[in-house]
Amino acid sequence: LTEAPGSLLTAEAMRAAGWLLVWVLLHPAGTQQCHLTSPGGVLRFTDRHAEIRVPALHRVPSSLDPLYGLVRRCLDLIQQNPLPTELLRAALNDPGSVQTLQVVRYELGYVICAAVALLFTVAVPVAGMCFCYCRSRRRCGGRLRAHRRSLGCRRHCLLACLSLTSLVILTSVVCAFVTSQRVKGQMEPGLGAVPATLRTLRQHIANVPQGVQMVVDQFEVPRQQIISDLGGLSRSVGLSIHAQLKAMTYAALADLQDRAGDLQTSLHHLQILDKTVRALAAARAELEPALRERRRRVVALLDDPRCTSCASVLGRAQSLELGADYSKVPSVEKVLKALAGLPRSDFAEMIRQGNGTFNSIPELAVERMAQVIQDLRDEMARMTEKVQSIADSFPLPDYTRPVSEALVKAEDRSQPYLREVERFERYRWTAGTVLCSIILLILACNVTGMALGAYGLSKREDPSDYECRGEAGAKFLLVGVGLAFLFSWLLILLVFATFLVGGNIQTLVCRNWVNQEIYKFIDTPGNLPPSMNLTRQLNLRRDSNLSAVYRECKSGAGLWEVLQLDRSYDLDEHLKTPKYTADFQKRLGDFTAHLGDVRLLRSEGRQDLETFARSGMDEVDYGRFQEEMKNPVVRTSLPGLARNLEGLQKMQRNGTVAGRLAAEAQALWQVQNSTVQSQEALVAKLGESVQFLSHLAPHLQERVKMTLATTASVEARLPVQAQQILRQEIGCFTRKELRYLAQYLNWVGQTLREDVASCQPLATALDNGRVILCDRIADPWNAFWFSLGCCTFFLIPNIIFAIRLTKHFRPIRNRLISTGSEETCPFHIPRVTALKL
């Protein structure tokens, strides 16, 4: 027997579907990887512990920087000696052992300057008194005794020189005013910055425990994240199990539904086939005598000699007999008997329940995991207590307490000195302002005197004539000279006092602070007395020094590294992740839940399918049915024979024969319409059933066996694979949450080492001290005495030029006769001329 092409296509489709189901079964769902970490997997922690900072100060560029540089070069020339380590060591440890000669040798440049200042202080007032004595004797600042041609050139030269010295003094006094005001403007905030910086450092040190607590409090970030993830864990696990197993489960349910449909449809078609075959056999038995009688009558009529042209139809009438005999086809009663009472189970309800049970896995997971989720939340609360132990056992406060005490002591001891410095600065500024004003008064006298004198000269016709404006100019110049003599010694004293203080600050402190010689001096053992031992007071390690600590702090190192606390406190050991997550991992690792117990096929349904496969439906020879259905119900076409008889009727001359032919044709049409057509309809119905059963029967046992095997395999694998997926999802969840905790603990370690206990504010405070003392106070301070010193020393040529110029503004005592000049001859005798009477 050969199968139809449709049967081959159905077999191939069934085989492909079977291989697809086998592939689904053989590829475990648990082999899928965890979802990739989203960008939200990186936690963000709030840096609230770094609120107390020492703002870094920097040197501000100024238009006076060239002046500052010039003063520093002058001071380097005056003081060329390096840091006097031996002298400082003796002064700090045994002040009585310091020899004056050592101090003088180091301060030699300043001693020479002091000698010059002393000489100036004595010489200028003495010169002033001599000048006053001479003026009382009309010797100095009087009148010129004779008029010469070179007097105009000398007068112009003296005017130029006095103007130039006045301009230099004016420039210097302006610089002195500006730098004095800048010192005053920087001194008050600079002095206030000392206790403020010490308080800030103390607050920074004191806030270390608070900063540690703030860092520990940031555990709330991963805790909230984990709590949030726990809230969706159970449903996520259920949905993951459902998503990864639904292809296999739905395929098994669809296959089971197909087999149930095959059973229902096959039973229906078998019943139709049996009823149809019986009906066809009964109809054939009824049709056979009637058809035989019709053949006899038609043959007898066509053999009648009176029938005209009937011989041509006689052969067709003689072959009128029945065709298909369905009593010869195989019986299906045995198959129907085997299938009697099937299906005994409701496959539709069974599939619906299995589908519902499988789809309820997410809700079942939520229910089964509720207790472990609550236990994990409780475990997070206990983990918070463990993390709190970091703050409780952190040892840094024990090391920072001496530093804080040293800062308090430094703040208390600095207050009297700062008040004294402030008082001294107030006196300096007052004295400097007064003396600079006097210098401006001297310059005003110079300018007024030169202006009035020059104007008086331009109005005078005869050099020996008295001119009040020229005389007033001379007197203004002499007033300026008197002021210069009177206050020069005060100026030089103020210059030297500020020079001695500012110069030593620059050369002894600032210069050695910049090149870090001071740090090297402090680091050298024995240079500082025990009461000033910074290593002990700051609780530094014995093998460290201030220079190294300063460099480490400036580079951003923390007190943890500077004090090497890892030798006494193993922070890494306290921040190991398993120490905090062991119980959390154990609870997740020990959790099990049966989430895949789904019954797809109950025992009565399985028995129905097994009975269906053993029913023998595949043993029925459906080819016999198809062969028999190829035969017509009647071999000769009754409609064709009836139409032939109707045609012969029209050809007959004998009315009796014509009537009989019409009657026979009518009888044939009646048989066709009443019996044959109904049998043909039954044959068509039979063909549909035979076609379905013939396509299904060859693969029936294979399909049923595969369905039963698939269903059994899926039912067996569902719990196993569901457990695998559960373990995989819990493992992914555990790794994800451990990453959160590891992020937090790593951040805690980095923050405690670098930020919370950072010693960078200490280095910043030292740098700020250098900027305030050296750049903002010492530079304008030194520029002030330098400018004021220029004013003071330029007063000497100013006095000389003013005294010399005074004589030129007054009338000449005598007029001298020069050779060849009649105008200048004092003894001119007029010529005697004769008078005409």
mmCIF file of C-alpha atoms in Angstrom, residues 414-608:
data_model
loop_
_atom_site.group_PDB
_atom_site.id
_atom_site.type_symbol
_atom_site.label_atom_id
_atom_site.label_comp_id
_atom_site.label_asym_id
_atom_site.label_seq_id
_atom_site.Cartn_x
_atom_site.Cartn_y
_atom_site.Cartn_z
ATOM 1 C CA SER A 414 49.602 81.958 71.241
ATOM 2 C CA GLN A 415 46.933 84.398 72.455
ATOM 3 C CA PRO A 416 49.243 86.695 74.542
ATOM 4 C CA TYR A 417 51.836 86.844 71.785
ATOM 5 C CA LEU A 418 49.211 87.615 69.185
ATOM 6 C CA ARG A 419 47.845 90.452 71.304
ATOM 7 C CA GLU A 420 51.349 91.884 71.698
ATOM 8 C CA VAL A 421 51.960 91.645 67.968
ATOM 9 C CA GLU A 422 48.666 93.378 67.317
ATOM 10 C CA ARG A 423 49.564 96.183 69.747
ATOM 11 C CA PHE A 424 53.022 96.598 68.222
ATOM 12 C CA GLU A 425 51.492 96.724 64.745
ATOM 13 C CA ARG A 426 49.076 99.415 65.861
ATOM 14 C CA TYR A 427 51.993 101.523 67.139
ATOM 15 C CA ARG A 428 53.986 100.893 63.962
ATOM 16 C CA TRP A 429 51.111 101.928 61.734
ATOM 17 C CA THR A 430 50.499 105.109 63.761
ATOM 18 C CA ALA A 431 54.169 106.092 63.786
ATOM 19 C CA GLY A 432 54.567 105.259 60.114
ATOM 20 C CA THR A 433 51.503 107.264 59.131
ATOM 21 C CA VAL A 434 52.654 110.301 61.144
ATOM 22 C CA LEU A 435 56.208 110.214 59.807
ATOM 23 C CA CYS A 436 55.062 109.648 56.238
ATOM 24 C CA SER A 437 52.781 112.664 56.651
ATOM 25 C CA ILE A 438 55.759 114.725 57.865
ATOM 26 C CA ILE A 439 57.709 113.634 54.799
ATOM 27 C CA LEU A 440 54.824 114.752 52.649
ATOM 28 C CA LEU A 441 54.892 118.070 54.524
ATOM 29 C CA ILE A 442 58.610 118.389 53.747
ATOM 30 C CA LEU A 443 57.892 117.682 50.085
ATOM 31 C CA ALA A 444 55.114 120.280 50.155
ATOM 32 C CA CYS A 445 57.569 122.825 51.534
ATOM 33 C CA ASN A 446 60.042 121.923 48.791
ATOM 34 C CA VAL A 447 57.504 122.245 46.007
ATOM 35 C CA THR A 448 56.081 125.508 47.407
ATOM 36 C CA GLY A 449 59.516 126.965 47.959
ATOM 37 C CA MET A 450 60.730 126.069 44.471
ATOM 38 C CA ALA A 451 57.569 127.437 42.884
ATOM 39 C CA LEU A 452 57.632 130.756 44.789
ATOM 40 C CA GLY A 453 61.361 131.151 44.345
ATOM 41 C CA ALA A 454 61.256 130.530 40.618
ATOM 42 C CA TYR A 455 58.327 132.922 40.259
ATOM 43 C CA GLY A 456 60.118 135.599 42.288
ATOM 44 C CA LEU A 457 63.223 135.288 40.118
ATOM 45 C CA SER A 458 61.179 135.762 36.997
ATOM 46 C CA LYS A 459 59.683 138.998 38.390
ATOM 47 C CA ARG A 460 62.920 140.475 39.737
ATOM 48 C CA GLU A 461 64.574 143.083 37.442
ATOM 49 C CA ASP A 462 67.708 143.636 39.443
ATOM 50 C CA PRO A 463 69.354 140.706 41.303
ATOM 51 C CA SER A 464 70.016 142.941 44.242
ATOM 52 C CA ASP A 465 66.423 144.008 44.573
ATOM 53 C CA TYR A 466 64.291 142.547 47.345
ATOM 54 C CA GLU A 467 61.403 140.363 46.147
ATOM 55 C CA CYS A 468 58.918 139.041 48.702
ATOM 56 C CA ARG A 469 57.905 135.916 46.755
ATOM 57 C CA GLY A 470 61.462 134.818 46.286
ATOM 58 C CA GLU A 471 62.120 135.415 49.950
ATOM 59 C CA ALA A 472 59.020 133.379 50.861
ATOM 60 C CA GLY A 473 60.244 130.514 48.625
ATOM 61 C CA ALA A 474 63.558 130.501 50.432
ATOM 62 C CA LYS A 475 61.848 130.422 53.793
ATOM 63 C CA PHE A 476 59.647 127.456 52.720
ATOM 64 C CA LEU A 477 62.745 125.554 51.707
ATOM 65 C CA LEU A 478 64.344 126.294 55.054
ATOM 66 C CA VAL A 479 61.171 125.095 56.857
ATOM 67 C CA GLY A 480 61.450 121.806 54.955
ATOM 68 C CA VAL A 481 65.118 121.554 55.919
ATOM 69 C CA GLY A 482 64.252 122.163 59.532
ATOM 70 C CA LEU A 483 61.580 119.483 59.517
ATOM 71 C CA ALA A 484 64.025 117.059 57.908
ATOM 72 C CA PHE A 485 66.643 117.748 60.598
ATOM 73 C CA LEU A 486 64.031 117.533 63.323
ATOM 74 C CA PHE A 487 62.399 114.196 62.387
ATOM 75 C CA SER A 488 65.155 112.334 60.568
ATOM 76 C CA TRP A 489 66.264 110.502 63.694
ATOM 77 C CA LEU A 490 62.717 109.285 64.351
ATOM 78 C CA LEU A 491 62.497 108.070 60.777
ATOM 79 C CA ILE A 492 65.739 106.122 60.988
ATOM 80 C CA LEU A 493 64.711 104.565 64.299
ATOM 81 C CA LEU A 494 61.389 103.389 62.838
ATOM 82 C CA VAL A 495 63.162 102.114 59.740
ATOM 83 C CA PHE A 496 65.734 100.172 61.729
ATOM 84 C CA ALA A 497 63.176 98.708 64.171
ATOM 85 C CA THR A 498 60.932 97.427 61.386
ATOM 86 C CA PHE A 499 63.987 96.362 59.354
ATOM 87 C CA LEU A 500 65.373 94.294 62.217
ATOM 88 C CA VAL A 501 62.068 92.498 62.803
ATOM 89 C CA GLY A 502 61.042 92.029 59.163
ATOM 90 C CA GLY A 503 64.519 91.184 57.946
ATOM 91 C CA ASN A 504 65.037 88.435 60.504
ATOM 92 C CA ILE A 505 61.582 87.026 59.805
ATOM 93 C CA GLN A 506 62.453 86.858 56.116
ATOM 94 C CA THR A 507 65.992 85.511 56.384
ATOM 95 C CA LEU A 508 65.657 83.360 59.482
ATOM 96 C CA VAL A 509 62.113 82.035 59.071
ATOM 97 C CA CYS A 510 60.624 82.507 55.612
ATOM 98 C CA ARG A 511 63.712 81.672 53.573
ATOM 99 C CA ASN A 512 64.345 78.515 55.573
ATOM 100 C CA TRP A 513 60.642 77.646 55.575
ATOM 101 C CA VAL A 514 60.522 77.688 51.800
ATOM 102 C CA ASN A 515 63.561 75.429 51.417
ATOM 103 C CA GLN A 516 62.297 73.273 54.343
ATOM 104 C CA GLU A 517 65.465 73.808 56.379
ATOM 105 C CA ILE A 518 63.238 74.438 59.384
ATOM 106 C CA TYR A 519 61.705 70.966 59.021
ATOM 107 C CA LYS A 520 65.173 69.428 58.813
ATOM 108 C CA PHE A 521 66.186 71.317 61.976
ATOM 109 C CA ILE A 522 63.098 70.052 63.808
ATOM 110 C CA ASP A 523 63.695 66.492 62.532
ATOM 111 C CA THR A 524 67.286 66.391 63.806
ATOM 112 C CA PRO A 525 67.323 64.691 67.215
ATOM 113 C CA GLY A 526 68.496 66.911 70.047
ATOM 114 C CA ASN A 527 67.706 70.227 68.395
ATOM 115 C CA LEU A 528 64.435 70.659 70.296
ATOM 116 C CA PRO A 529 64.044 70.353 74.062
ATOM 117 C CA PRO A 530 61.914 67.469 75.402
ATOM 118 C CA SER A 531 59.025 69.836 76.073
ATOM 119 C CA MET A 532 58.923 70.641 72.348
ATOM 120 C CA ASN A 533 59.308 67.060 71.075
ATOM 121 C CA LEU A 534 56.762 67.093 68.215
ATOM 122 C CA THR A 535 57.156 63.395 67.526
ATOM 123 C CA ARG A 536 55.924 62.591 70.997
ATOM 124 C CA GLN A 537 53.348 65.376 71.211
ATOM 125 C CA LEU A 538 51.842 64.528 67.813
ATOM 126 C CA ASN A 539 52.055 60.803 68.575
ATOM 127 C CA LEU A 540 54.098 60.103 65.443
ATOM 128 C CA ARG A 541 55.866 56.831 64.923
ATOM 129 C CA ARG A 542 59.467 56.817 66.100
ATOM 130 C CA ASP A 543 60.968 56.262 62.660
ATOM 131 C CA SER A 544 59.094 59.233 61.134
ATOM 132 C CA ASN A 545 60.037 62.897 60.949
ATOM 133 C CA LEU A 546 58.199 66.121 60.363
ATOM 134 C CA SER A 547 59.466 66.514 56.799
ATOM 135 C CA ALA A 548 58.239 63.079 55.790
ATOM 136 C CA VAL A 549 54.930 63.619 57.592
ATOM 137 C CA TYR A 550 54.511 66.991 55.889
ATOM 138 C CA ARG A 551 55.164 65.469 52.452
ATOM 139 C CA GLU A 552 52.798 62.574 53.100
ATOM 140 C CA CYS A 553 50.052 64.857 54.383
ATOM 141 C CA LYS A 554 50.509 67.275 51.491
ATOM 142 C CA SER A 555 50.160 64.408 49.014
ATOM 143 C CA GLY A 556 46.789 63.516 50.589
ATOM 144 C CA ALA A 557 47.800 60.712 52.941
ATOM 145 C CA GLY A 558 45.658 60.057 55.986
ATOM 146 C CA LEU A 559 46.539 59.825 59.624
ATOM 147 C CA TRP A 560 46.034 56.107 59.207
ATOM 148 C CA GLU A 561 49.072 55.914 56.941
ATOM 149 C CA VAL A 562 51.087 58.595 58.693
ATOM 150 C CA LEU A 563 50.658 56.996 62.117
ATOM 151 C CA GLN A 564 50.933 53.476 60.611
ATOM 152 C CA LEU A 565 47.911 52.304 62.542
ATOM 153 C CA ASP A 566 47.787 49.124 60.488
ATOM 154 C CA ARG A 567 50.519 47.787 62.767
ATOM 155 C CA SER A 568 48.168 47.852 65.752
ATOM 156 C CA TYR A 569 44.748 47.589 64.052
ATOM 157 C CA ASP A 570 44.155 45.368 61.029
ATOM 158 C CA LEU A 571 41.462 47.308 59.201
ATOM 159 C CA ASP A 572 41.411 44.852 56.291
ATOM 160 C CA GLU A 573 40.617 42.050 58.713
ATOM 161 C CA HIS A 574 37.702 44.040 60.116
ATOM 162 C CA LEU A 575 36.416 44.791 56.606
ATOM 163 C CA LYS A 576 36.443 41.263 55.192
ATOM 164 C CA THR A 577 33.141 40.599 53.474
ATOM 165 C CA PRO A 578 32.558 37.042 54.844
ATOM 166 C CA LYS A 579 32.662 38.417 58.372
ATOM 167 C CA TYR A 580 29.396 40.230 57.705
ATOM 168 C CA THR A 581 27.774 38.053 55.034
ATOM 169 C CA ALA A 582 28.376 34.497 56.256
ATOM 170 C CA ASP A 583 24.949 34.097 57.889
ATOM 171 C CA PHE A 584 23.267 35.894 54.985
ATOM 172 C CA GLN A 585 24.866 33.497 52.489
ATOM 173 C CA LYS A 586 24.106 30.457 54.635
ATOM 174 C CA ARG A 587 20.394 31.253 54.833
ATOM 175 C CA LEU A 588 20.185 31.666 51.086
ATOM 176 C CA GLY A 589 22.320 28.610 50.446
ATOM 177 C CA ASP A 590 20.234 26.368 52.722
ATOM 178 C CA PHE A 591 16.895 27.457 51.288
ATOM 179 C CA THR A 592 14.967 24.901 49.211
ATOM 180 C CA ALA A 593 11.428 24.972 47.856
ATOM 181 C CA HIS A 594 9.413 22.592 45.672
ATOM 182 C CA LEU A 595 8.081 24.841 42.954
ATOM 183 C CA GLY A 596 7.787 22.492 39.951
ATOM 184 C CA ASP A 597 5.343 19.836 41.155
ATOM 185 C CA VAL A 598 2.940 20.002 38.196
ATOM 186 C CA ARG A 599 0.736 17.017 37.175
ATOM 187 C CA LEU A 600 0.182 17.208 33.452
ATOM 188 C CA LEU A 601 -1.450 13.770 33.006
ATOM 189 C CA ARG A 602 -3.288 11.774 35.654
ATOM 190 C CA SER A 603 -3.324 7.985 35.695
ATOM 191 C CA GLU A 604 -6.796 7.604 34.151
ATOM 192 C CA GLY A 605 -5.787 9.876 31.299
ATOM 193 C CA ARG A 606 -2.632 7.858 30.787
ATOM 194 C CA GLN A 607 -4.715 4.655 30.696
ATOM 195 C CA ASP A 608 -7.051 6.196 28.136
#
